[in-house]
């Protein structure tokens, strides 16, 4: 995430990844405040065993786009709500990546969905993780089926 101020939202991704038993790194790295750190972190990610990068940032949210430019690992962006433009600025700067360097952008504040999408990508080569995803989907369906009003 681009700032510790993003952590309230990004902790949702942390909770979700923990629930699925997926290991993760949790870092504050800014594309504009710490560009050298950003470069080294993303360049070394694949060799550290990282499978997917989730980038949460707000405002001119270039964090995800810069990360995507530095790696061919999948990058999922979480746009943060902002005071001045409500997060539309973050959303548009993340979702409108030019052709060739994709960033998969979830909803404003959608850290939990970012984590689930990351789990789905990792589950392509991990049958045990796929089982967990199936179980999670089943739970959601049962909640609806068992709802009475
Ligand atoms: C972005 O600027 C961060 O991702 C954060 O959402 C926003 C504000 O950062 P702070 O001023 O709270 O550190 O880089």
PDB file of C-alpha atoms and ligand atoms in Angstrom:
ATOM      1  CA  UNK A   1       0.000   0.000   0.000  1.00  0.00           C
ATOM      2  CA  UNK A   2       1.091   3.542  -0.704  1.00  0.00           C
ATOM      3  CA  UNK A   3       0.712   4.833   2.857  1.00  0.00           C
ATOM      4  CA  UNK A   4      -0.025   3.567   6.324  1.00  0.00           C
ATOM      5  CA  UNK A   5      -3.237   5.599   5.981  1.00  0.00           C
ATOM      6  CA  UNK A   6      -4.396   2.901   3.514  1.00  0.00           C
ATOM      7  CA  UNK A   7      -4.080   0.161   6.090  1.00  0.00           C
ATOM      8  CA  UNK A   8      -7.612   0.415   7.512  1.00  0.00           C
ATOM      9  CA  UNK A   9      -8.897  -0.657   4.110  1.00  0.00           C
ATOM     10  CA  UNK A  10      -6.024  -2.953   3.148  1.00  0.00           C
ATOM     11  CA  UNK A  11      -6.340  -4.915   6.389  1.00  0.00           C
ATOM     12  CA  UNK A  12      -9.423  -6.405   4.707  1.00  0.00           C
ATOM     13  CA  UNK A  13      -7.104  -8.113   2.215  1.00  0.00           C
ATOM     14  CA  UNK A  14      -4.918  -9.285   5.057  1.00  0.00           C
ATOM     15  CA  UNK A  15      -7.904 -10.838   6.848  1.00  0.00           C
ATOM     16  CA  UNK A  16      -9.108 -12.568   3.714  1.00  0.00           C
ATOM     17  CA  UNK A  17      -5.691 -13.987   2.765  1.00  0.00           C
ATOM     18  CA  UNK A  18      -5.240 -15.213   6.331  1.00  0.00           C
ATOM     19  CA  UNK A  19      -8.650 -16.900   6.212  1.00  0.00           C
ATOM     20  CA  UNK A  20      -7.540 -18.816   3.108  1.00  0.00           C
ATOM     21  CA  UNK A  21      -4.169 -19.654   4.667  1.00  0.00           C
ATOM     22  CA  UNK A  22      -2.258 -17.781   1.971  1.00  0.00           C
ATOM     23  CA  UNK A  23       1.139 -16.351   2.920  1.00  0.00           C
ATOM     24  CA  UNK A  24       1.654 -12.706   2.108  1.00  0.00           C
ATOM     25  CA  UNK A  25       4.010  -9.784   2.493  1.00  0.00           C
ATOM     26  CA  UNK A  26       2.588  -6.554   3.884  1.00  0.00           C
ATOM     27  CA  UNK A  27       4.459  -3.392   2.949  1.00  0.00           C
ATOM     28  CA  UNK A  28       4.059   0.354   2.760  1.00  0.00           C
ATOM     29  CA  UNK A  29       5.880   1.463  -0.381  1.00  0.00           C
ATOM     30  CA  UNK A  30       5.177   4.635  -2.310  1.00  0.00           C
ATOM     31  CA  UNK A  31       5.774   4.909  -6.041  1.00  0.00           C
ATOM     32  CA  UNK A  32       6.521   8.649  -5.699  1.00  0.00           C
ATOM     33  CA  UNK A  33       7.943   8.949  -2.162  1.00  0.00           C
ATOM     34  CA  UNK A  34      10.161   5.844  -2.313  1.00  0.00           C
ATOM     35  CA  UNK A  35      10.635   5.015  -6.015  1.00  0.00           C
ATOM     36  CA  UNK A  36      13.924   3.164  -5.468  1.00  0.00           C
ATOM     37  CA  UNK A  37      12.384   0.969  -2.788  1.00  0.00           C
ATOM     38  CA  UNK A  38       9.448   0.334  -5.100  1.00  0.00           C
ATOM     39  CA  UNK A  39      11.727  -0.742  -7.921  1.00  0.00           C
ATOM     40  CA  UNK A  40      13.716  -3.182  -5.791  1.00  0.00           C
ATOM     41  CA  UNK A  41      10.632  -4.600  -4.097  1.00  0.00           C
ATOM     42  CA  UNK A  42       8.748  -5.356  -7.279  1.00  0.00           C
ATOM     43  CA  UNK A  43      11.794  -6.518  -9.264  1.00  0.00           C
ATOM     44  CA  UNK A  44      12.606  -9.075  -6.564  1.00  0.00           C
ATOM     45  CA  UNK A  45       9.029 -10.233  -5.996  1.00  0.00           C
ATOM     46  CA  UNK A  46       8.946 -13.269  -8.296  1.00  0.00           C
ATOM     47  CA  UNK A  47      12.229 -14.607  -6.919  1.00  0.00           C
ATOM     48  CA  UNK A  48      10.856 -14.254  -3.377  1.00  0.00           C
ATOM     49  CA  UNK A  49       7.962 -16.521  -4.373  1.00  0.00           C
ATOM     50  CA  UNK A  50       5.325 -13.823  -4.749  1.00  0.00           C
ATOM     51  CA  UNK A  51       2.529 -14.937  -7.100  1.00  0.00           C
ATOM     52  CA  UNK A  52       0.279 -11.873  -7.191  1.00  0.00           C
ATOM     53  CA  UNK A  53       0.752  -8.236  -6.165  1.00  0.00           C
ATOM     54  CA  UNK A  54      -2.134  -6.323  -4.571  1.00  0.00           C
ATOM     55  CA  UNK A  55      -1.545  -2.571  -4.674  1.00  0.00           C
ATOM     56  CA  UNK A  56      -3.768  -0.256  -2.638  1.00  0.00           C
ATOM     57  CA  UNK A  57      -3.357   3.497  -3.093  1.00  0.00           C
ATOM     58  CA  UNK A  58      -5.285   6.737  -3.265  1.00  0.00           C
ATOM     59  CA  UNK A  59      -5.294   9.983  -5.202  1.00  0.00           C
ATOM     60  CA  UNK A  60      -3.088   9.882  -8.299  1.00  0.00           C
ATOM     61  CA  UNK A  61      -2.845   6.166  -7.612  1.00  0.00           C
ATOM     62  CA  UNK A  62       0.026   5.178  -9.878  1.00  0.00           C
ATOM     63  CA  UNK A  63       1.316   2.544  -7.419  1.00  0.00           C
ATOM     64  CA  UNK A  64      -0.361  -0.347  -9.209  1.00  0.00           C
ATOM     65  CA  UNK A  65       0.540   0.850 -12.694  1.00  0.00           C
ATOM     66  CA  UNK A  66       4.193   1.315 -11.797  1.00  0.00           C
ATOM     67  CA  UNK A  67       4.249  -2.130 -10.189  1.00  0.00           C
ATOM     68  CA  UNK A  68       2.669  -3.650 -13.294  1.00  0.00           C
ATOM     69  CA  UNK A  69       5.307  -1.968 -15.442  1.00  0.00           C
ATOM     70  CA  UNK A  70       8.077  -3.587 -13.420  1.00  0.00           C
ATOM     71  CA  UNK A  71       6.828  -7.189 -13.430  1.00  0.00           C
ATOM     72  CA  UNK A  72       4.746  -9.695 -15.349  1.00  0.00           C
ATOM     73  CA  UNK A  73       3.213 -10.974 -12.117  1.00  0.00           C
ATOM     74  CA  UNK A  74      -0.516 -10.203 -12.033  1.00  0.00           C
ATOM     75  CA  UNK A  75      -1.210  -6.863 -10.305  1.00  0.00           C
ATOM     76  CA  UNK A  76      -4.544  -6.161  -8.617  1.00  0.00           C
ATOM     77  CA  UNK A  77      -5.327  -2.566  -7.712  1.00  0.00           C
ATOM     78  CA  UNK A  78      -7.434  -1.340  -4.808  1.00  0.00           C
ATOM     79  CA  UNK A  79      -8.488   2.304  -5.260  1.00  0.00           C
ATOM     80  CA  UNK A  80      -8.716   4.180  -1.945  1.00  0.00           C
ATOM     81  CA  UNK A  81     -11.478   6.567  -1.060  1.00  0.00           C
ATOM     82  CA  UNK A  82     -10.135  10.141  -1.015  1.00  0.00           C
ATOM     83  CA  UNK A  83     -11.317  13.309   0.731  1.00  0.00           C
ATOM     84  CA  UNK A  84     -11.494  15.545  -2.315  1.00  0.00           C
ATOM     85  CA  UNK A  85     -12.901  13.274  -5.040  1.00  0.00           C
ATOM     86  CA  UNK A  86     -14.322  10.350  -3.117  1.00  0.00           C
ATOM     87  CA  UNK A  87     -11.939   7.845  -4.661  1.00  0.00           C
ATOM     88  CA  UNK A  88     -12.993   8.413  -8.260  1.00  0.00           C
ATOM     89  CA  UNK A  89      -9.500   9.828  -8.828  1.00  0.00           C
ATOM     90  CA  UNK A  90      -7.921   6.645  -7.475  1.00  0.00           C
ATOM     91  CA  UNK A  91     -10.287   4.423  -9.440  1.00  0.00           C
ATOM     92  CA  UNK A  92      -9.744   6.132 -12.778  1.00  0.00           C
ATOM     93  CA  UNK A  93      -5.979   6.326 -12.419  1.00  0.00           C
ATOM     94  CA  UNK A  94      -5.848   2.599 -11.725  1.00  0.00           C
ATOM     95  CA  UNK A  95      -8.447   1.232 -14.101  1.00  0.00           C
ATOM     96  CA  UNK A  96      -7.428   3.215 -17.191  1.00  0.00           C
ATOM     97  CA  UNK A  97      -4.101   1.497 -17.848  1.00  0.00           C
ATOM     98  CA  UNK A  98      -2.934   1.787 -21.433  1.00  0.00           C
ATOM     99  CA  UNK A  99      -2.927  -1.424 -23.480  1.00  0.00           C
ATOM    100  CA  UNK A 100      -0.047  -3.773 -22.785  1.00  0.00           C
ATOM    101  CA  UNK A 101       0.424  -3.260 -19.043  1.00  0.00           C
ATOM    102  CA  UNK A 102      -2.761  -4.523 -17.403  1.00  0.00           C
ATOM    103  CA  UNK A 103      -3.895  -3.817 -13.864  1.00  0.00           C
ATOM    104  CA  UNK A 104      -6.948  -5.674 -12.558  1.00  0.00           C
ATOM    105  CA  UNK A 105      -8.844  -3.022 -10.606  1.00  0.00           C
ATOM    106  CA  UNK A 106     -11.466  -3.819  -7.973  1.00  0.00           C
ATOM    107  CA  UNK A 107     -14.051  -1.461  -6.463  1.00  0.00           C
ATOM    108  CA  UNK A 108     -13.124   1.585  -4.370  1.00  0.00           C
ATOM    109  CA  UNK A 109     -12.103   0.110  -1.022  1.00  0.00           C
ATOM    110  CA  UNK A 110     -12.468  -3.416  -2.415  1.00  0.00           C
ATOM    111  CA  UNK A 111      -9.496  -4.925  -0.578  1.00  0.00           C
ATOM    112  CA  UNK A 112     -11.331  -8.122   0.326  1.00  0.00           C
ATOM    113  CA  UNK A 113     -12.288  -8.777  -3.283  1.00  0.00           C
ATOM    114  CA  UNK A 114      -8.694  -8.087  -4.327  1.00  0.00           C
ATOM    115  CA  UNK A 115      -7.595 -10.817  -1.949  1.00  0.00           C
ATOM    116  CA  UNK A 116     -10.232 -13.249  -3.210  1.00  0.00           C
ATOM    117  CA  UNK A 117      -9.187 -12.569  -6.801  1.00  0.00           C
ATOM    118  CA  UNK A 118      -5.562 -13.183  -5.829  1.00  0.00           C
ATOM    119  CA  UNK A 119      -6.600 -16.470  -4.215  1.00  0.00           C
ATOM    120  CA  UNK A 120      -8.456 -17.442  -7.397  1.00  0.00           C
ATOM    121  CA  UNK A 121      -5.305 -16.807  -9.444  1.00  0.00           C
ATOM    122  CA  UNK A 122      -3.139 -18.797  -7.033  1.00  0.00           C
ATOM    123  CA  UNK A 123      -5.724 -21.598  -6.955  1.00  0.00           C
ATOM    124  CA  UNK A 124      -5.183 -22.235 -10.683  1.00  0.00           C
ATOM    125  CA  UNK A 125      -2.144 -24.265  -9.673  1.00  0.00           C
ATOM    126  CA  UNK A 126      -3.198 -25.256  -6.150  1.00  0.00           C
ATOM    127  CA  UNK A 127      -6.063 -27.778  -5.852  1.00  0.00           C
ATOM    128  CA  UNK A 128      -6.253 -27.453  -2.051  1.00  0.00           C
ATOM    129  CA  UNK A 129      -6.775 -23.702  -2.378  1.00  0.00           C
ATOM    130  CA  UNK A 130      -9.463 -24.315  -4.997  1.00  0.00           C
ATOM    131  CA  UNK A 131     -11.284 -26.551  -2.496  1.00  0.00           C
ATOM    132  CA  UNK A 132     -11.219 -23.690   0.018  1.00  0.00           C
ATOM    133  CA  UNK A 133     -12.631 -21.306  -2.573  1.00  0.00           C
ATOM    134  CA  UNK A 134     -15.439 -23.754  -3.349  1.00  0.00           C
ATOM    135  CA  UNK A 135     -16.210 -23.949   0.361  1.00  0.00           C
ATOM    136  CA  UNK A 136     -16.278 -20.164   0.657  1.00  0.00           C
ATOM    137  CA  UNK A 137     -18.698 -19.890  -2.287  1.00  0.00           C
ATOM    138  CA  UNK A 138     -20.910 -22.568  -0.734  1.00  0.00           C
ATOM    139  CA  UNK A 139     -21.021 -20.658   2.556  1.00  0.00           C
ATOM    140  CA  UNK A 140     -22.156 -17.523   0.759  1.00  0.00           C
ATOM    141  CA  UNK A 141     -24.882 -19.401  -1.108  1.00  0.00           C
ATOM    142  CA  UNK A 142     -26.100 -21.062   2.093  1.00  0.00           C
ATOM    143  CA  UNK A 143     -26.354 -17.683   3.826  1.00  0.00           C
ATOM    144  CA  UNK A 144     -28.749 -16.503   1.113  1.00  0.00           C
ATOM    145  CA  UNK A 145     -30.711 -19.752   0.984  1.00  0.00           C
ATOM    146  CA  UNK A 146     -31.146 -19.772   4.758  1.00  0.00           C
ATOM    147  CA  UNK A 147     -32.232 -16.142   4.985  1.00  0.00           C
ATOM    148  CA  UNK A 148     -35.783 -15.552   6.101  1.00  0.00           C
ATOM    149  CA  UNK A 149     -37.412 -12.139   6.184  1.00  0.00           C
TER     150      UNK A 149
HETATM  151  C1  LIG B   1      -1.216   7.758  -1.660  1.00  0.00           C
HETATM  152  O1  LIG B   1      -1.614   8.955  -1.143  1.00  0.00           O
HETATM  153  C2  LIG B   1      -1.471   6.734  -0.597  1.00  0.00           C
HETATM  154  O2  LIG B   1      -1.739   5.487  -1.169  1.00  0.00           O
HETATM  155  C3  LIG B   1      -2.648   7.285   0.180  1.00  0.00           C
HETATM  156  O3  LIG B   1      -3.872   6.696  -0.214  1.00  0.00           O
HETATM  157  C4  LIG B   1      -2.645   8.755  -0.208  1.00  0.00           C
HETATM  158  C5  LIG B   1      -2.465   9.670   0.978  1.00  0.00           C
HETATM  159  O4  LIG B   1      -1.284   9.320   1.650  1.00  0.00           O
HETATM  160  P1  LIG B   1      -0.911   9.977   3.050  1.00  0.00           P
HETATM  161  O5  LIG B   1      -0.776  11.440   2.799  1.00  0.00           O
HETATM  162  O6  LIG B   1      -2.032   9.641   4.003  1.00  0.00           O
HETATM  163  O7  LIG B   1       0.383   9.326   3.470  1.00  0.00           O
HETATM  164  O8  LIG B   1       0.126   7.768  -2.017  1.00  0.00           O
END
